[in-house]
XYZ file of C-alpha atoms in Angstrom:
680
model
C 1.592 -19.396 26.657
C 0.750 -17.417 29.800
C -1.833 -18.843 32.155
C -4.498 -16.591 33.689
C -5.115 -16.842 37.395
C -8.851 -17.673 37.612
C -11.412 -14.829 37.544
C -8.717 -12.377 38.541
C -7.394 -12.183 34.981
C -8.626 -9.580 32.536
C -7.661 -10.697 29.021
C -7.624 -7.692 26.682
C -9.812 -7.992 23.591
C -10.852 -5.218 21.130
C -11.639 -7.215 17.978
C -15.250 -5.875 17.981
C -14.285 -2.187 17.729
C -14.093 -2.051 13.874
C -17.628 -3.526 13.615
C -19.023 -1.055 16.132
C -17.429 1.808 14.228
C -19.691 0.990 11.220
C -22.738 -0.446 12.975
C -23.407 2.370 15.442
C -23.544 5.341 13.032
C -25.469 3.397 10.359
C -28.001 2.188 12.906
C -28.481 5.701 14.299
C -28.880 7.184 10.806
C -31.366 4.553 9.622
C -33.446 4.796 12.794
C -33.543 8.610 12.544
C -34.489 8.486 8.842
C -37.233 5.954 9.457
C -38.656 7.876 12.382
C -38.742 11.149 10.404
C -40.562 9.519 7.469
C -43.130 7.859 9.729
C -43.788 11.169 11.522
C -44.376 12.988 8.186
C -46.714 10.356 6.744
C -48.663 9.064 9.720
C -48.562 11.801 12.301
C -48.537 14.992 10.221
C -50.551 13.442 7.384
C -48.324 14.421 4.450
C -48.894 12.744 1.127
C -46.019 10.788 -0.367
C -46.179 13.074 -3.408
C -46.576 16.363 -1.569
C -43.801 18.996 -1.944
C -43.273 19.214 1.840
C -42.717 15.461 2.094
C -40.295 15.489 -0.836
C -38.329 18.407 0.705
C -38.077 16.524 4.007
C -36.835 13.402 2.245
C -34.257 15.467 0.342
C -32.994 17.073 3.560
C -32.749 13.685 5.322
C -30.871 12.160 2.397
C -28.311 14.981 2.508
C -27.970 15.254 6.308
C -27.830 11.531 7.121
C -24.488 10.827 5.302
C -23.027 13.916 6.958
C -24.024 12.591 10.370
C -22.618 9.159 9.491
C -19.328 10.743 8.344
C -19.014 12.775 11.562
C -19.659 9.722 13.730
C -17.147 7.609 11.759
C -14.550 10.369 12.017
C -15.083 10.530 15.781
C -14.771 6.725 16.178
C -11.622 6.652 14.027
C -9.954 9.335 16.144
C -10.749 7.408 19.323
C -9.360 4.165 17.879
C -6.188 5.880 16.626
C -5.652 7.454 20.036
C -6.012 4.064 21.735
C -3.664 2.470 19.216
C -1.077 5.243 19.692
C -1.245 4.790 23.474
C -0.746 1.024 23.189
C 2.094 1.491 20.706
C 3.796 3.998 22.996
C 3.502 1.640 25.998
C 4.841 -1.268 23.939
C 7.762 0.842 22.697
C 8.631 1.917 26.250
C 8.527 -1.711 27.408
C 10.768 -2.865 24.570
C 13.229 -0.012 25.173
C 13.350 -0.923 28.857
C 13.828 -4.619 28.029
C 16.592 -3.701 25.580
C 18.363 -1.567 28.188
C 18.171 -4.363 30.764
C 19.432 -6.915 28.230
C 22.296 -4.648 27.153
C 23.353 -4.205 30.765
C 23.231 -7.973 31.373
C 25.606 -8.829 28.545
C 28.310 -6.635 30.102
C 28.332 -8.504 33.443
C 29.916 -11.853 34.313
C 29.865 -11.565 38.109
C 26.683 -13.378 39.155
C 25.927 -11.314 42.279
C 26.372 -8.003 40.448
C 24.312 -9.330 37.545
C 21.311 -10.280 39.711
C 21.443 -6.996 41.647
C 21.495 -4.894 38.480
C 18.734 -6.934 36.800
C 16.112 -6.462 39.538
C 16.933 -2.773 40.013
C 16.751 -2.035 36.280
C 13.488 -3.925 35.795
C 11.806 -2.140 38.701
C 13.057 1.323 37.733
C 12.312 1.005 34.003
C 8.949 -0.787 34.243
C 7.722 0.989 37.387
C 6.662 -2.168 39.251
C 5.894 -2.198 42.980
C 8.312 -5.051 43.724
C 10.655 -7.390 41.776
C 11.939 -10.792 42.972
C 14.450 -13.101 41.306
C 14.462 -16.739 42.434
C 16.968 -19.452 41.439
C 16.234 -23.176 41.572
C 17.929 -25.402 44.156
C 17.549 -28.740 42.374
C 19.030 -30.745 45.233
C 16.423 -29.529 47.763
C 13.640 -29.054 45.142
C 13.177 -25.420 46.144
C 13.388 -22.006 44.586
C 15.423 -19.597 46.670
C 15.210 -15.796 46.662
C 18.572 -14.558 45.395
C 17.863 -10.864 44.770
C 14.972 -8.417 45.239
C 14.211 -4.731 44.782
C 11.354 -2.798 46.320
C 9.839 -2.261 49.781
C 11.517 -4.377 52.464
C 13.803 -6.037 49.865
C 16.846 -6.045 52.157
C 14.850 -7.491 55.054
C 13.409 -10.200 52.790
C 16.891 -11.199 51.642
C 18.199 -11.209 55.206
C 15.373 -13.494 56.371
C 15.469 -15.600 53.217
C 12.582 -16.948 51.154
C 12.484 -20.606 50.050
C 9.449 -22.085 48.295
C 8.874 -25.737 47.411
C 8.794 -26.218 43.645
C 5.270 -27.094 42.517
C 3.822 -26.795 46.021
C 4.160 -23.200 47.248
C 3.228 -19.923 45.631
C 2.804 -18.678 42.104
C 6.581 -18.798 41.618
C 6.712 -22.412 42.822
C 4.055 -23.327 40.239
C 5.916 -21.515 37.439
C 9.204 -23.241 38.387
C 7.423 -26.607 38.234
C 5.516 -26.143 34.953
C 7.816 -23.753 33.089
C 4.785 -21.626 32.126
C 4.129 -17.922 32.670
C 1.370 -17.090 35.186
C -0.578 -13.776 35.190
C -2.712 -12.874 38.203
C -4.389 -9.447 38.122
C -6.126 -9.979 41.501
C -4.148 -12.073 43.977
C -7.097 -12.276 46.382
C -8.793 -14.574 43.857
C -5.733 -16.785 43.240
C -5.434 -19.926 45.449
C -1.770 -20.411 44.476
C -0.783 -16.964 45.768
C 1.775 -17.079 48.613
C 1.434 -13.987 50.793
C 4.642 -12.419 52.084
C 3.962 -10.281 55.155
C 6.663 -7.797 54.160
C 4.708 -6.992 50.945
C 1.206 -6.124 52.238
C 0.297 -3.877 49.279
C 0.589 -6.551 46.570
C -2.602 -6.705 44.457
C -1.388 -8.296 41.205
C 1.483 -10.640 40.317
C 3.205 -11.828 37.123
C 5.816 -14.630 37.126
C 7.850 -15.879 34.140
C 10.325 -18.799 34.035
C 14.073 -18.318 33.509
C 15.175 -20.953 31.013
C 18.348 -22.492 29.654
C 17.126 -24.679 26.821
C 14.375 -26.880 28.266
C 15.633 -26.507 31.845
C 14.035 -23.981 34.236
C 16.773 -22.465 36.403
C 14.680 -19.828 38.172
C 11.697 -17.456 38.136
C 11.387 -13.690 37.552
C 8.494 -12.449 39.714
C 7.047 -8.898 39.510
C 4.286 -7.500 41.708
C 1.999 -4.463 41.522
C 0.033 -2.579 44.163
C -2.847 -1.984 41.695
C -5.465 -4.417 40.411
C -5.489 -5.296 36.681
C -1.932 -3.972 36.243
C -0.587 -6.504 33.754
C -1.529 -6.944 30.096
C -0.112 -8.906 27.173
C 2.594 -6.281 26.647
C 3.998 -6.914 30.139
C 3.915 -10.667 29.511
C 5.754 -10.391 26.186
C 8.428 -8.018 27.503
C 9.113 -10.074 30.644
C 9.170 -13.399 28.766
C 11.808 -11.949 26.424
C 13.755 -10.719 29.448
C 13.307 -14.083 31.191
C 14.953 -15.936 28.305
C 17.840 -13.443 28.199
C 18.305 -13.507 31.976
C 18.367 -17.320 32.033
C 21.076 -17.530 29.364
C 23.089 -14.705 30.965
C 22.931 -16.299 34.429
C 24.111 -19.613 32.984
C 26.961 -17.866 31.139
C 28.002 -16.029 34.317
C 27.856 -19.268 36.330
C 29.862 -21.111 33.681
C 32.444 -18.316 33.528
C 32.841 -18.223 37.325
C 33.134 -22.019 37.513
C 35.675 -22.062 34.700
C 37.669 -19.233 36.255
C 37.607 -20.969 39.641
C 38.788 -24.264 38.128
C 41.569 -22.499 36.220
C 42.733 -20.633 39.340
C 42.597 -23.912 41.249
C 44.753 -25.655 38.630
C 47.314 -22.851 38.775
C 47.308 -22.940 42.581
C 47.744 -26.728 42.596
C 50.642 -26.445 40.159
C 52.331 -23.810 42.331
C 51.635 -25.934 45.397
C 53.314 -28.963 43.839
C 56.432 -26.905 43.057
C 56.467 -25.502 46.589
C 55.943 -28.662 48.634
C 58.282 -30.799 46.535
C 61.090 -28.392 47.508
C 60.722 -29.160 51.247
C 62.310 -32.074 53.099
C 61.909 -31.129 56.773
C 58.744 -32.888 58.016
C 57.465 -30.281 60.565
C 57.974 -27.445 58.064
C 56.366 -29.516 55.320
C 53.226 -30.345 57.330
C 52.735 -26.723 58.348
C 53.217 -25.562 54.764
C 50.754 -28.195 53.525
C 47.993 -27.045 55.876
C 48.612 -23.367 55.124
C 48.441 -24.052 51.386
C 45.306 -26.189 51.784
C 43.467 -23.513 53.773
C 44.497 -20.799 51.313
C 43.408 -22.964 48.383
C 39.857 -23.186 49.783
C 39.811 -19.620 51.133
C 39.323 -21.046 54.633
C 40.596 -20.186 58.117
C 42.411 -23.241 59.496
C 43.325 -26.885 59.064
C 44.588 -30.055 60.755
C 46.563 -33.018 59.409
C 46.274 -36.554 60.758
C 48.248 -39.781 60.341
C 46.584 -43.156 60.764
C 47.833 -46.188 62.718
C 46.023 -48.920 60.788
C 47.203 -51.720 63.063
C 45.698 -50.197 66.224
C 42.986 -48.252 64.354
C 44.060 -44.971 65.914
C 44.410 -41.493 64.409
C 46.999 -38.947 65.594
C 46.864 -35.172 65.108
C 50.367 -34.384 63.808
C 49.994 -30.753 62.639
C 47.634 -27.797 62.865
C 47.349 -24.435 61.170
C 45.638 -21.350 62.649
C 43.249 -23.333 64.878
C 41.717 -21.702 67.976
C 43.524 -24.287 70.150
C 46.560 -26.505 69.634
C 45.350 -30.085 69.204
C 48.676 -31.631 68.117
C 49.100 -34.903 70.014
C 45.364 -35.630 70.334
C 44.468 -39.239 69.490
C 41.141 -40.401 68.025
C 39.678 -43.796 67.216
C 38.644 -44.829 63.729
C 35.056 -43.664 63.152
C 35.310 -40.847 65.720
C 34.468 -37.377 64.416
C 34.638 -36.282 60.803
C 38.211 -37.403 60.182
C 37.556 -40.736 61.922
C 34.729 -41.520 59.512
C 36.719 -40.217 56.535
C 39.695 -42.490 57.320
C 37.494 -45.482 58.186
C 35.397 -45.258 54.988
C 37.834 -43.527 52.625
C 35.024 -41.101 51.677
C 35.262 -37.276 51.935
C 32.765 -35.513 54.223
C 31.316 -32.029 54.769
C 29.730 -30.965 58.073
C 28.716 -27.279 58.180
C 27.272 -27.390 61.739
C 29.791 -29.553 63.561
C 28.806 -29.006 67.191
C 25.150 -29.839 66.477
C 26.187 -32.939 64.516
C 25.667 -36.121 66.600
C 29.002 -37.596 65.510
C 31.277 -34.770 66.727
C 34.433 -35.720 68.661
C 34.562 -34.606 72.302
C 38.372 -34.419 72.099
C 37.997 -31.100 70.252
C 35.732 -29.437 72.838
C 36.500 -25.728 73.097
C 37.272 -25.237 69.406
C 35.437 -22.320 67.778
C 35.541 -23.750 64.260
C 32.170 -25.205 63.259
C 32.458 -25.883 59.519
C 34.598 -28.837 58.386
C 35.506 -30.526 55.126
C 37.671 -33.642 55.394
C 39.370 -35.887 52.822
C 41.636 -38.950 53.163
C 45.360 -39.094 52.362
C 46.027 -42.146 50.185
C 49.230 -43.842 49.129
C 49.289 -46.926 46.904
C 45.607 -47.672 47.678
C 46.292 -47.392 51.408
C 44.797 -44.657 53.616
C 47.708 -43.145 55.523
C 45.860 -40.217 57.127
C 43.584 -37.291 56.397
C 43.214 -33.510 56.158
C 40.520 -31.310 57.740
C 40.002 -27.727 56.525
C 38.033 -25.563 58.979
C 35.924 -22.391 59.070
C 34.232 -20.416 61.857
C 30.381 -20.317 62.024
C 30.243 -16.846 60.470
C 32.385 -17.949 57.503
C 31.059 -19.529 54.316
C 29.782 -23.103 54.147
C 31.788 -25.754 52.319
C 30.313 -27.464 49.227
C 31.090 -30.216 46.711
C 33.537 -27.996 44.818
C 35.644 -27.814 47.995
C 35.713 -31.624 48.190
C 36.908 -31.839 44.588
C 39.636 -29.236 45.097
C 40.805 -30.600 48.467
C 40.926 -34.144 47.046
C 43.226 -32.963 44.240
C 45.389 -31.244 46.845
C 45.430 -34.359 49.050
C 46.927 -36.426 46.211
C 49.900 -34.039 46.080
C 50.092 -33.867 49.875
C 50.328 -37.666 50.160
C 53.322 -37.721 47.814
C 55.004 -34.879 49.715
C 54.460 -36.554 53.107
C 55.916 -39.815 51.851
C 58.829 -38.012 50.210
C 59.719 -36.171 53.398
C 59.204 -39.265 55.548
C 61.517 -41.359 53.404
C 64.092 -38.569 53.279
C 64.002 -38.331 57.082
C 64.561 -42.063 57.352
C 67.528 -41.918 54.973
C 69.040 -38.919 56.749
C 68.573 -40.484 60.176
C 70.087 -43.747 59.037
C 73.116 -41.939 57.596
C 73.727 -40.124 60.883
C 73.479 -43.318 62.889
C 75.843 -44.999 60.472
C 78.463 -42.290 60.894
C 78.343 -42.687 64.680
C 78.858 -46.432 64.521
C 81.518 -46.627 61.805
C 84.395 -46.273 64.247
C 83.047 -48.946 66.623
C 81.600 -51.477 64.212
C 83.494 -51.377 60.952
C 82.586 -55.017 60.294
C 78.958 -53.914 59.807
C 79.836 -51.198 57.302
C 79.128 -53.343 54.266
C 75.650 -54.324 55.464
C 74.899 -50.745 56.431
C 75.951 -49.520 52.993
C 73.708 -52.103 51.391
C 70.783 -50.937 53.500
C 71.550 -47.342 52.657
C 71.674 -48.225 48.980
C 68.284 -49.910 49.295
C 66.848 -46.829 50.953
C 68.402 -44.636 48.292
C 66.955 -46.850 45.580
C 63.568 -46.640 47.276
C 63.879 -42.876 47.314
C 64.825 -42.846 43.641
C 61.956 -45.199 42.833
C 59.586 -43.024 44.818
C 60.903 -39.963 43.039
C 60.376 -41.657 39.651
C 56.814 -42.429 40.637
C 56.300 -38.883 41.883
C 57.468 -37.432 38.567
C 55.328 -39.855 36.603
C 52.275 -39.083 38.728
C 52.899 -35.357 38.311
C 53.029 -35.675 34.522
C 49.973 -37.947 34.467
C 48.084 -35.552 36.752
C 48.969 -32.584 34.553
C 47.854 -34.498 31.463
C 44.631 -35.596 33.180
C 43.791 -32.073 34.317
C 44.488 -30.753 30.809
C 42.215 -33.456 29.333
C 39.480 -32.702 31.868
C 39.528 -29.018 30.931
C 39.573 -29.846 27.199
C 36.879 -32.536 27.341
C 34.700 -30.741 29.906
C 34.866 -26.965 29.824
C 35.917 -26.632 26.149
C 33.009 -28.877 25.137
C 30.615 -26.814 27.267
C 31.803 -23.682 25.468
C 31.316 -25.428 22.116
C 27.819 -26.415 23.205
C 27.071 -22.828 24.176
C 28.211 -21.727 20.695
C 25.859 -24.270 19.101
C 22.975 -23.043 21.264
C 23.750 -19.456 20.254
C 23.915 -20.431 16.566
C 20.631 -22.332 16.872
C 19.005 -19.296 18.476
C 20.179 -17.096 15.605
C 18.866 -19.611 13.022
C 15.478 -19.947 14.761
C 15.092 -16.181 15.014
C 16.026 -15.781 11.341
C 15.562 -12.444 9.700
C 13.208 -11.345 12.476
C 16.181 -10.793 14.805
C 16.577 -7.139 15.726
C 19.949 -5.375 15.277
C 20.246 -4.970 19.040
C 19.627 -8.667 19.621
C 22.227 -9.476 16.927
C 24.697 -7.181 18.677
C 24.069 -8.887 22.013
C 24.531 -12.316 20.453
C 27.828 -11.152 18.953
C 28.873 -9.930 22.424
C 28.017 -13.340 23.898
C 30.027 -15.012 21.121
C 33.012 -12.814 22.016
C 32.744 -13.783 25.688
C 32.769 -17.472 24.728
C 35.887 -16.870 22.589
C 37.685 -15.225 25.550
C 36.715 -18.106 27.837
C 38.077 -20.636 25.315
C 41.360 -18.712 25.020
C 41.794 -18.746 28.816
C 41.137 -22.482 28.948
C 43.564 -23.264 26.141
C 46.205 -21.131 27.900
C 45.681 -23.194 31.066
C 45.941 -26.450 29.076
C 49.229 -25.241 27.578
C 50.658 -24.398 31.025
C 49.792 -27.872 32.306
C 50.835 -29.948 29.261
C 52.402 -27.955 26.392
C 51.066 -29.592 23.193
C 53.869 -27.967 21.204
C 56.348 -30.274 22.995
C 54.775 -33.364 21.444
C 53.969 -31.677 18.138
C 57.242 -30.037 17.103
C 59.776 -30.808 19.805
C 61.933 -29.440 22.598
C 63.499 -26.413 20.903
C 60.277 -24.621 19.855
C 58.598 -25.546 23.155
C 61.416 -24.029 25.236
C 61.510 -20.930 23.030
C 57.807 -20.370 23.607
C 58.106 -21.041 27.356
C 61.039 -18.610 27.720
C 59.021 -15.935 25.929
C 56.084 -16.491 28.279
C 58.386 -16.505 31.333
C 59.949 -13.211 30.253
C 56.535 -11.610 29.968
C 55.139 -12.935 33.263
C 58.226 -12.693 35.498
C 59.488 -9.334 34.230
C 62.992 -10.805 33.874
C 64.980 -10.311 30.669
C 65.312 -13.986 29.708
C 67.049 -15.011 26.469
C 67.133 -18.354 24.625
C 70.291 -19.424 22.755
C 71.108 -22.467 20.596
C 74.360 -23.837 19.239
C 74.763 -26.779 16.924
C 71.933 -28.341 14.935
C 68.830 -29.094 17.045
C 67.262 -32.538 16.696
C 64.363 -34.480 18.189
C 64.830 -36.699 21.250
C 62.603 -39.404 22.756
C 59.463 -37.945 24.421
C 60.576 -38.883 27.958
C 63.916 -37.116 27.431
C 62.309 -33.984 25.980
C 59.812 -33.813 28.861
C 62.624 -34.220 31.425
C 64.736 -31.429 29.853
C 61.683 -29.165 29.597
C 60.750 -29.718 33.281
C 64.326 -29.112 34.501
C 64.492 -25.789 32.641
C 60.981 -24.924 33.860
C 61.884 -25.583 37.508
C 65.201 -23.735 37.162
C 63.445 -20.625 35.838
C 60.824 -20.971 38.573
C 63.664 -20.820 41.136
C 65.102 -17.768 39.361
C 61.750 -16.003 39.576
C 61.071 -17.039 43.207
C 64.476 -16.661 44.861
C 67.192 -15.084 42.694
C 65.980 -11.455 42.475
C 67.619 -11.424 39.055
C 67.308 -8.921 36.225
C 68.589 -11.195 33.456
C 68.649 -14.913 32.721
C 69.949 -16.988 29.800
C 68.998 -20.517 28.710
C 71.488 -22.166 26.335
C 71.134 -25.490 24.493
C 74.280 -26.898 22.846
C 73.552 -29.766 20.428
C 76.393 -32.046 19.382
C 76.269 -35.545 17.853
C 77.087 -37.225 21.171
C 76.086 -34.732 23.885
C 73.339 -32.256 24.795
C 74.523 -29.489 27.139
C 71.926 -27.257 28.805
C 72.841 -24.137 30.805
C 70.564 -21.887 32.882
C 72.257 -18.871 34.454
C 71.141 -15.620 36.080
C 72.660 -12.438 37.548
C 70.731 -12.683 40.828
C 71.781 -12.663 44.477
C 73.232 -16.202 44.474
C 73.667 -18.414 47.553
C 76.241 -20.366 49.584
C 76.081 -23.933 48.255
C 77.776 -25.539 51.263
C 75.562 -23.723 53.736
C 72.476 -24.712 51.767
C 73.652 -28.331 51.686
C 74.357 -28.509 55.440
C 71.615 -26.443 57.065
C 68.927 -29.120 56.535
C 66.127 -26.564 56.357
C 64.194 -28.510 53.726
C 64.829 -26.234 50.764
C 67.045 -28.651 48.779
C 64.508 -30.992 47.244
C 64.086 -28.807 44.168
C 67.747 -29.287 43.183
C 67.550 -32.924 44.265
C 64.618 -33.565 41.926
C 66.523 -31.994 39.021
C 69.611 -34.112 39.812
C 67.456 -37.246 39.881
C 65.915 -36.418 36.500
C 69.402 -35.991 35.028
C 70.667 -39.135 36.748
C 67.822 -41.240 35.306
C 68.948 -40.108 31.840
C 72.584 -41.075 32.650
C 73.583 -37.428 32.641
C 75.538 -35.115 34.930
C 74.551 -31.858 36.610
C 76.583 -29.105 38.241
C 75.464 -25.993 40.128
C 77.794 -23.085 40.842
C 76.802 -19.997 42.803
C 78.240 -17.290 45.015
C 76.456 -14.694 47.067
C 75.985 -11.579 44.968
C 77.319 -13.209 41.771
C 74.323 -15.129 40.456
C 73.814 -18.832 39.842
C 74.763 -21.153 36.980
C 73.197 -24.596 36.466
C 74.654 -26.924 33.820
C 73.602 -30.455 32.942
C 74.784 -32.765 30.180
C 72.986 -35.718 28.617
C 74.766 -38.315 26.477
C 73.245 -38.788 23.010
C 73.376 -42.191 21.360
C 72.565 -42.912 17.745
C 69.260 -44.588 18.588
C 68.025 -41.656 20.705
C 67.483 -39.290 17.757
C 63.924 -40.102 16.699
C 64.137 -38.373 13.323
C 66.599 -36.278 11.432
C 64.562 -33.122 11.184
C 66.216 -29.813 11.917
C 64.520 -26.722 13.346
């Protein structure tokens, strides 16, 4: 129920009009009749039986009803005119509210939504000024997000923040969740005067709700006293409920879209960085990817010396100065505290922060988000992503995204580091073979150990990748999908509560909201499939690859065909996942590097052997040159070889420049490997 602001309110009430319509004319008629009779009898001295007196009575009896009828007719016309005026105003308000609501349901971009809402409300309702505040629950404030009217742009540039429950009419509404009407702000102690709006005389504020939670306040102001009546309250409360739900839907859609894009970017990042072996190239690529992932300017990567508690800057990307080689102590600066505590940090005003590191004096970047790099529960370093002062501030979403990225980066750094060690050891071994042949056996053993470590690390990398994909898919299913289901339940509950009183337009808007929720669910389920295809577990390798090839053909624009020979059968889950990932990575290479027009994936099933072929008609490459140049692009093929090797299989790649590429791998099939005898 709306609250009236002290004596300033003017509650409309006309319940006495029907009584006056009867009382006034009857009173006038009876008084006139009585006066005329008294004058005839007492003043003029007529007898009650005289003809003149009887004529006068007859005339009064005839004229009095006529007078009463005329007065009643006049009062009825006035009442009808007032009722028509009120009905017309109410209709205009409802039409305006309907137009605003219809416009809201077509927008999912939050900034565009808020801008359109305040402009439409002001133009359709004719208010002096319209403000839309959103709640900042962390700081217990309501913050002006959009305004329309005199000085609106200047107000937004300066910013308006009011303490919830302590400042202004809007602060009170945000605290109580109740509408407040004030038809004379000079009489309202809760009124917060804004110097840029000197003409405000009346104010009406309604809460924006999502269920029982108040997420903001819609505030309208007038430059005339007594401007708001119950019709304004009803129309704006209806709009407030619609705006609250629409804002929440837009926020949920943007968050979902951002998470989906982040998952896709992380997946692409994992494919990119796992294909690099050269450490300097890898570190630069990591920082570039990290900055792009957060939409930021620059970044730095650090490695930690736990024994001496020192931190070394080993790589930088797009920083104002080159800080590679700078050494910090644990606890010094953002990254020093991140590595010392293992906790991510955000500092959006670095040079005014007491803990800033003097080693970075002269840097222009002032906004920093830092996360640790961890490997086997050990902190091996950290990553800083940087922005200039005029760029956006970092928030908790950036910490979440950068932490996911850091998990992949840690694996890549360790992969490249171990590969460098193996490569360096092999070169040293070759130089010493001629001089110290008696040490060859020990050197081979050490090399085998390093190779086994690399294979073990690769196995762990693959397992972590699959677990991470499954975890991300579960998070989307258990989090976002459930939120969408909850939104559907809320929408259904709203329809049930409204019942038959729901207008056709409101029904249409609810149907539109239902359609938006359906589209959001489809996008999420598509993302879940990309991360962890459920069809692979449900029906097996052959249908899963067929579906993936169809999707690849559509997305890559390459004519990709799937062929089968023999009778397909089910394999153990680990084998099916390995085959699926090898084909997936092969087609990813075709799309990224081959410049091909056609590609063919062939599976040949025999009782003792599974042969898989992926070939394209692209530009091809020189295998020997690729093997010897050491530019870090061979880890993609290496990872596929390792997958095949773990399954006791063999892999062969043939390619020539201008003649395409052909990848073939074979896996031995034993009797116990076929999990069931079903055919597809």
